[in-house]
Amino acid sequence: MDEALIMTPTRVRTIALAGNPNVGKTTLFNALTGAAQKVANYPGVTVERASGKLTGTKGDRSVEVIDLPGTYSLRPKSVDERVAFDALTGRIAGEPPPDVVICVLDATNLERNLYLATQVLDLGLPTVVALNMMDAARELGLSIDADVLSERLGVPVVETAARGGIGVTDLRQAALNPPPPAQGVDWPMMPAVDEKLDALTHKLSAIEPGLTQARLRALALGSLTSDVQLDALEKSPEFVDAVRFARADLETRNVPYKMAEMSGRYGWIGPVTQAAVTRTTDPGEQSLSDKIDAVVTHRIWGPLIFGAVLLLIFQAVFTWAVPAMDAIEWLVEVTGSGLRSVLPDGVFEDALVEGGLSGVGNVLIFLPQILLLFFFLGLMEDTGYMARTAFIMDRAMRRVGLSGASVVPMLSAYACAIPGIMAARTLSDERDRILTIMVVPLQGCSARLPVYVLFIGAFIPSGALFGILGYQGLAMAGLYVLGTLMAFVAAWTLKRFVFKGEGSAFVMELPPYRLPMWKLLARRMYDRSKLFVVRAGKIIFALSIVLWFLASYPKVDIPAELTGRMEQAEAAVNRAQESQLRIDIDGQKAELGDTPAESTQSAVDAADAELLIVQNEVAGYQVRNSYVGRLGRAIEPVMAPLGFDWKISAGLVASFAAREVIVSTLATLYSAGADEGEDSLSLRDALKADTYPDGTPVFTTLVAVSLLVFFVFALQCMSTLAIAKRELNSWVWPAVMWGYMFALAYVFSLVVYQGGRALGWG
């Protein structure tokens, strides 16, 4: 097949964005695609594939823009880097190489960014260079001659500042009218290595027909220096043997072939950077970011500031979200009343209102607090502070045996354990990756937040320490700290006894501080809340109806004693209401003797209260003997030492679908079989009002703390286990993960509850 037909597209259909991490690639992607975006996974891996339609293109002329994972090199060590390399070289099933590559460079750190750019150019694809963050470069006193850079690279160079939308239109036009395939750059290679590359390139041409000479040479170099790229050619044993023979020969001759590419490329990049970049300020002068970092990353002040930031976040979560939570609770109650007024009485009405709406509503009420958590995490990320927290925590991570690179997955897990586990694929050392995945779920993910908020709000006093620090916010912060500390302890234990060996080095670039882009931050909050509502809402709605059915059936015969009390209570209510009605009609006291109207109202209230108590007992009897009640009672003996009754036990089983499901489960259990009058009671009030047959409360502060501690440690999330299995390609480690976390949860809850009772706190 003619090479020109392969490499020169008749029109642009796909554009790939490639670049190092923290170069503004995703911001540029958003500017090019607007709202027409979607996120999926690449085939066979859990690496996300972000793509979108280039603005201004539609129909059969639409152009797809793909945001590749950030990578420092096309000699992959991690899964992310491998996906970026495979996408650029057309090795992903069903996806040809992109028609155009936009290589995004950070103008403030041009020399390092040009390393990846020269590798991309060597692939021989039509390429446009986006010289991004030019505004930041000028602030640092850097002047870059884009024409000189374009001449040396042999491709168009467009100056951009994606955060401000500067240069995006020019970049779009350059990509839609791309230059011919890049010819690569003539960087110097060691003669001994160059000789081997010529032979390997010739062999590879028979295996990969139709590729340009530049692409073949780049693949041959990657196979020579990277085991990952060599493994990709395992179906060509003759070529693999040739590579291994070449490596052995070079090693015998003491030729540092693994460093040949780095030294050669940087030998070419150095003079190019000197020719294109002019500094107008003293290079020794500290930037504003450097001055801030002197305090923020200080060995003492850094951790203290980080702790204060976390405490502020948790205080805000408990105070700022209250009005919105009250509004959602009111809306759910109004919706329930509206549905009851239009739907016929019966099973369908009860299932929809008491099951589905009650379950979803009691989880949606926590959406404002989850949004606040996402807001603060996004703010930390956009301003550059998130990278500083990784740097601050790196010292502690290394002391417990974790790789410094594990900081990013663990911080990601504060939002959700799933992206935290997926972020561990950036770790090049397999032991470090497995170890990180094993401890990431101990971080306080947002799915725990509804559980924390419910029980802290119900059983922790709302006062403040010293009049400033709220007890509820401190309790919330304490739970997150407890999970993080246990993650460190678990990592140290696993590293010492299971994953022995030295950890890999941690190298992380600290981006300059920037003002957040509020529009993009709001969009991320919207996307994440939509994901929570749609994904979690569907699961919770379906499970709530199922749980309602399990809590309502089979229908049982109510004992005669309860039936008699119900009839007496209903009769008392009727008598009291009739007496009140006569007063309302006649406006006289004579028919009632000397009983004042106030006393009559008190009698009505007392009769209603007694009826409600009996109705609750009837509903409790029905639920206790239902399917879910039988399940809860079956495991109650195991959970009773932790202070958990059968309803909590049943909720724990249901919450394995998703941690927050325990909230909807308890809402269903406490409303099953009740009439409409009980809908006005909040779940918190219902929990505090619940008692055992002897009158002692089911939920006390000690029980609530025991349950909160259980949720800090227990892996109550089947999605986390599923993604861990997919990342590790085995059920062994996920099973170990669930087992050790359940053991931690049980032991710590047992100590809390039994220890508290021994001290007289029960």
Tab-separated table of N, CA and C in Angstrom, residues 16-26 66-74 80-81 84 88 101-106 112-113 116-117 120 130:
chain	number	residue	atom	x	y	z
A	16	ALA	N	-5.685	14.273	18.178
A	16	ALA	CA	-5.266	13.798	19.502
A	16	ALA	C	-4.443	14.883	20.195
A	17	LEU	N	-4.751	15.123	21.474
A	17	LEU	CA	-3.978	16.059	22.280
A	17	LEU	C	-2.986	15.263	23.117
A	18	ALA	N	-1.699	15.516	22.923
A	18	ALA	CA	-0.651	14.824	23.673
A	18	ALA	C	0.163	15.854	24.439
A	19	GLY	N	0.679	15.458	25.597
A	19	GLY	CA	1.493	16.381	26.377
A	19	GLY	C	1.800	15.833	27.749
A	20	ASN	N	2.708	16.508	28.442
A	20	ASN	CA	3.045	16.148	29.815
A	20	ASN	C	1.861	16.446	30.740
A	21	PRO	N	1.843	15.881	31.937
A	21	PRO	CA	0.852	16.311	32.936
A	21	PRO	C	1.063	17.783	33.296
A	22	ASN	N	-0.013	18.457	33.677
A	22	ASN	CA	0.028	19.842	34.159
A	22	ASN	C	0.502	20.846	33.110
A	23	VAL	N	0.183	20.608	31.837
A	23	VAL	CA	0.540	21.582	30.802
A	23	VAL	C	-0.697	22.330	30.293
A	24	GLY	N	-1.857	22.112	30.905
A	24	GLY	CA	-3.085	22.760	30.463
A	24	GLY	C	-3.762	22.041	29.314
A	25	LYS	N	-3.436	20.757	29.141
A	25	LYS	CA	-3.981	19.997	28.022
A	25	LYS	C	-5.503	19.835	28.139
A	26	THR	N	-5.977	19.523	29.320
A	26	THR	CA	-7.410	19.336	29.507
A	26	THR	C	-8.163	20.655	29.354
A	66	ILE	N	-9.490	13.922	20.926
A	66	ILE	CA	-9.218	12.942	21.984
A	66	ILE	C	-8.160	13.506	22.921
A	67	ASP	N	-8.481	13.537	24.204
A	67	ASP	CA	-7.536	14.011	25.220
A	67	ASP	C	-6.783	12.806	25.766
A	68	LEU	N	-5.557	12.602	25.306
A	68	LEU	CA	-4.773	11.441	25.726
A	68	LEU	C	-4.280	11.615	27.160
A	69	PRO	N	-4.046	10.516	27.876
A	69	PRO	CA	-3.471	10.626	29.219
A	69	PRO	C	-2.126	11.350	29.176
A	70	GLY	N	-1.869	12.170	30.196
A	70	GLY	CA	-0.604	12.891	30.261
A	70	GLY	C	0.570	11.936	30.427
A	71	THR	N	1.651	12.215	29.725
A	71	THR	CA	2.829	11.347	29.788
A	71	THR	C	4.082	12.178	29.576
A	72	TYR	N	5.153	11.781	30.212
A	72	TYR	CA	6.439	12.471	30.047
A	72	TYR	C	7.261	11.880	28.916
A	73	SER	N	6.898	10.675	28.484
A	73	SER	CA	7.709	9.994	27.480
A	73	SER	C	6.861	8.982	26.731
A	74	LEU	N	7.280	8.646	25.514
A	74	LEU	CA	6.640	7.577	24.753
A	74	LEU	C	7.373	6.253	24.922
A	80	ASP	N	-1.143	4.220	31.932
A	80	ASP	CA	-1.508	5.482	31.286
A	80	ASP	C	-0.578	5.796	30.116
A	81	GLU	N	0.734	5.683	30.360
A	81	GLU	CA	1.706	5.985	29.316
A	81	GLU	C	1.585	5.006	28.156
A	84	ALA	N	-1.344	6.092	25.948
A	84	ALA	CA	-0.999	7.250	25.115
A	84	ALA	C	-0.153	6.813	23.925
A	88	LEU	N	-1.345	6.807	19.821
A	88	LEU	CA	-0.609	7.557	18.804
A	88	LEU	C	-0.075	6.654	17.701
A	101	VAL	N	-1.955	15.371	15.365
A	101	VAL	CA	-1.582	15.421	16.780
A	101	VAL	C	-1.311	16.869	17.154
A	102	ILE	N	-1.976	17.330	18.214
A	102	ILE	CA	-1.630	18.623	18.804
A	102	ILE	C	-0.766	18.326	20.022
A	103	CYS	N	0.497	18.657	19.926
A	103	CYS	CA	1.431	18.419	21.034
A	103	CYS	C	1.463	19.671	21.901
A	104	VAL	N	0.943	19.562	23.115
A	104	VAL	CA	0.797	20.720	24.006
A	104	VAL	C	2.042	20.842	24.874
A	105	LEU	N	2.681	22.023	24.812
A	105	LEU	CA	3.892	22.280	25.580
A	105	LEU	C	3.635	23.368	26.613
A	106	ASP	N	4.269	23.238	27.756
A	106	ASP	CA	4.232	24.268	28.788
A	106	ASP	C	5.346	25.268	28.482
A	112	ARG	N	12.028	20.700	29.117
A	112	ARG	CA	11.527	19.385	29.505
A	112	ARG	C	10.409	18.930	28.579
A	113	ASN	N	9.519	19.836	28.180
A	113	ASN	CA	8.385	19.478	27.332
A	113	ASN	C	8.808	19.072	25.930
A	116	LEU	N	9.222	15.070	24.993
A	116	LEU	CA	8.076	14.327	24.463
A	116	LEU	C	7.742	14.785	23.046
A	117	ALA	N	7.851	16.088	22.804
A	117	ALA	CA	7.511	16.612	21.477
A	117	ALA	C	8.378	15.984	20.392
A	120	VAL	N	7.119	12.526	19.656
A	120	VAL	CA	5.896	12.560	18.848
A	120	VAL	C	6.238	12.855	17.390
A	130	ALA	N	1.244	23.281	20.220
A	130	ALA	CA	0.561	24.347	20.954
A	130	ALA	C	1.481	24.802	22.079
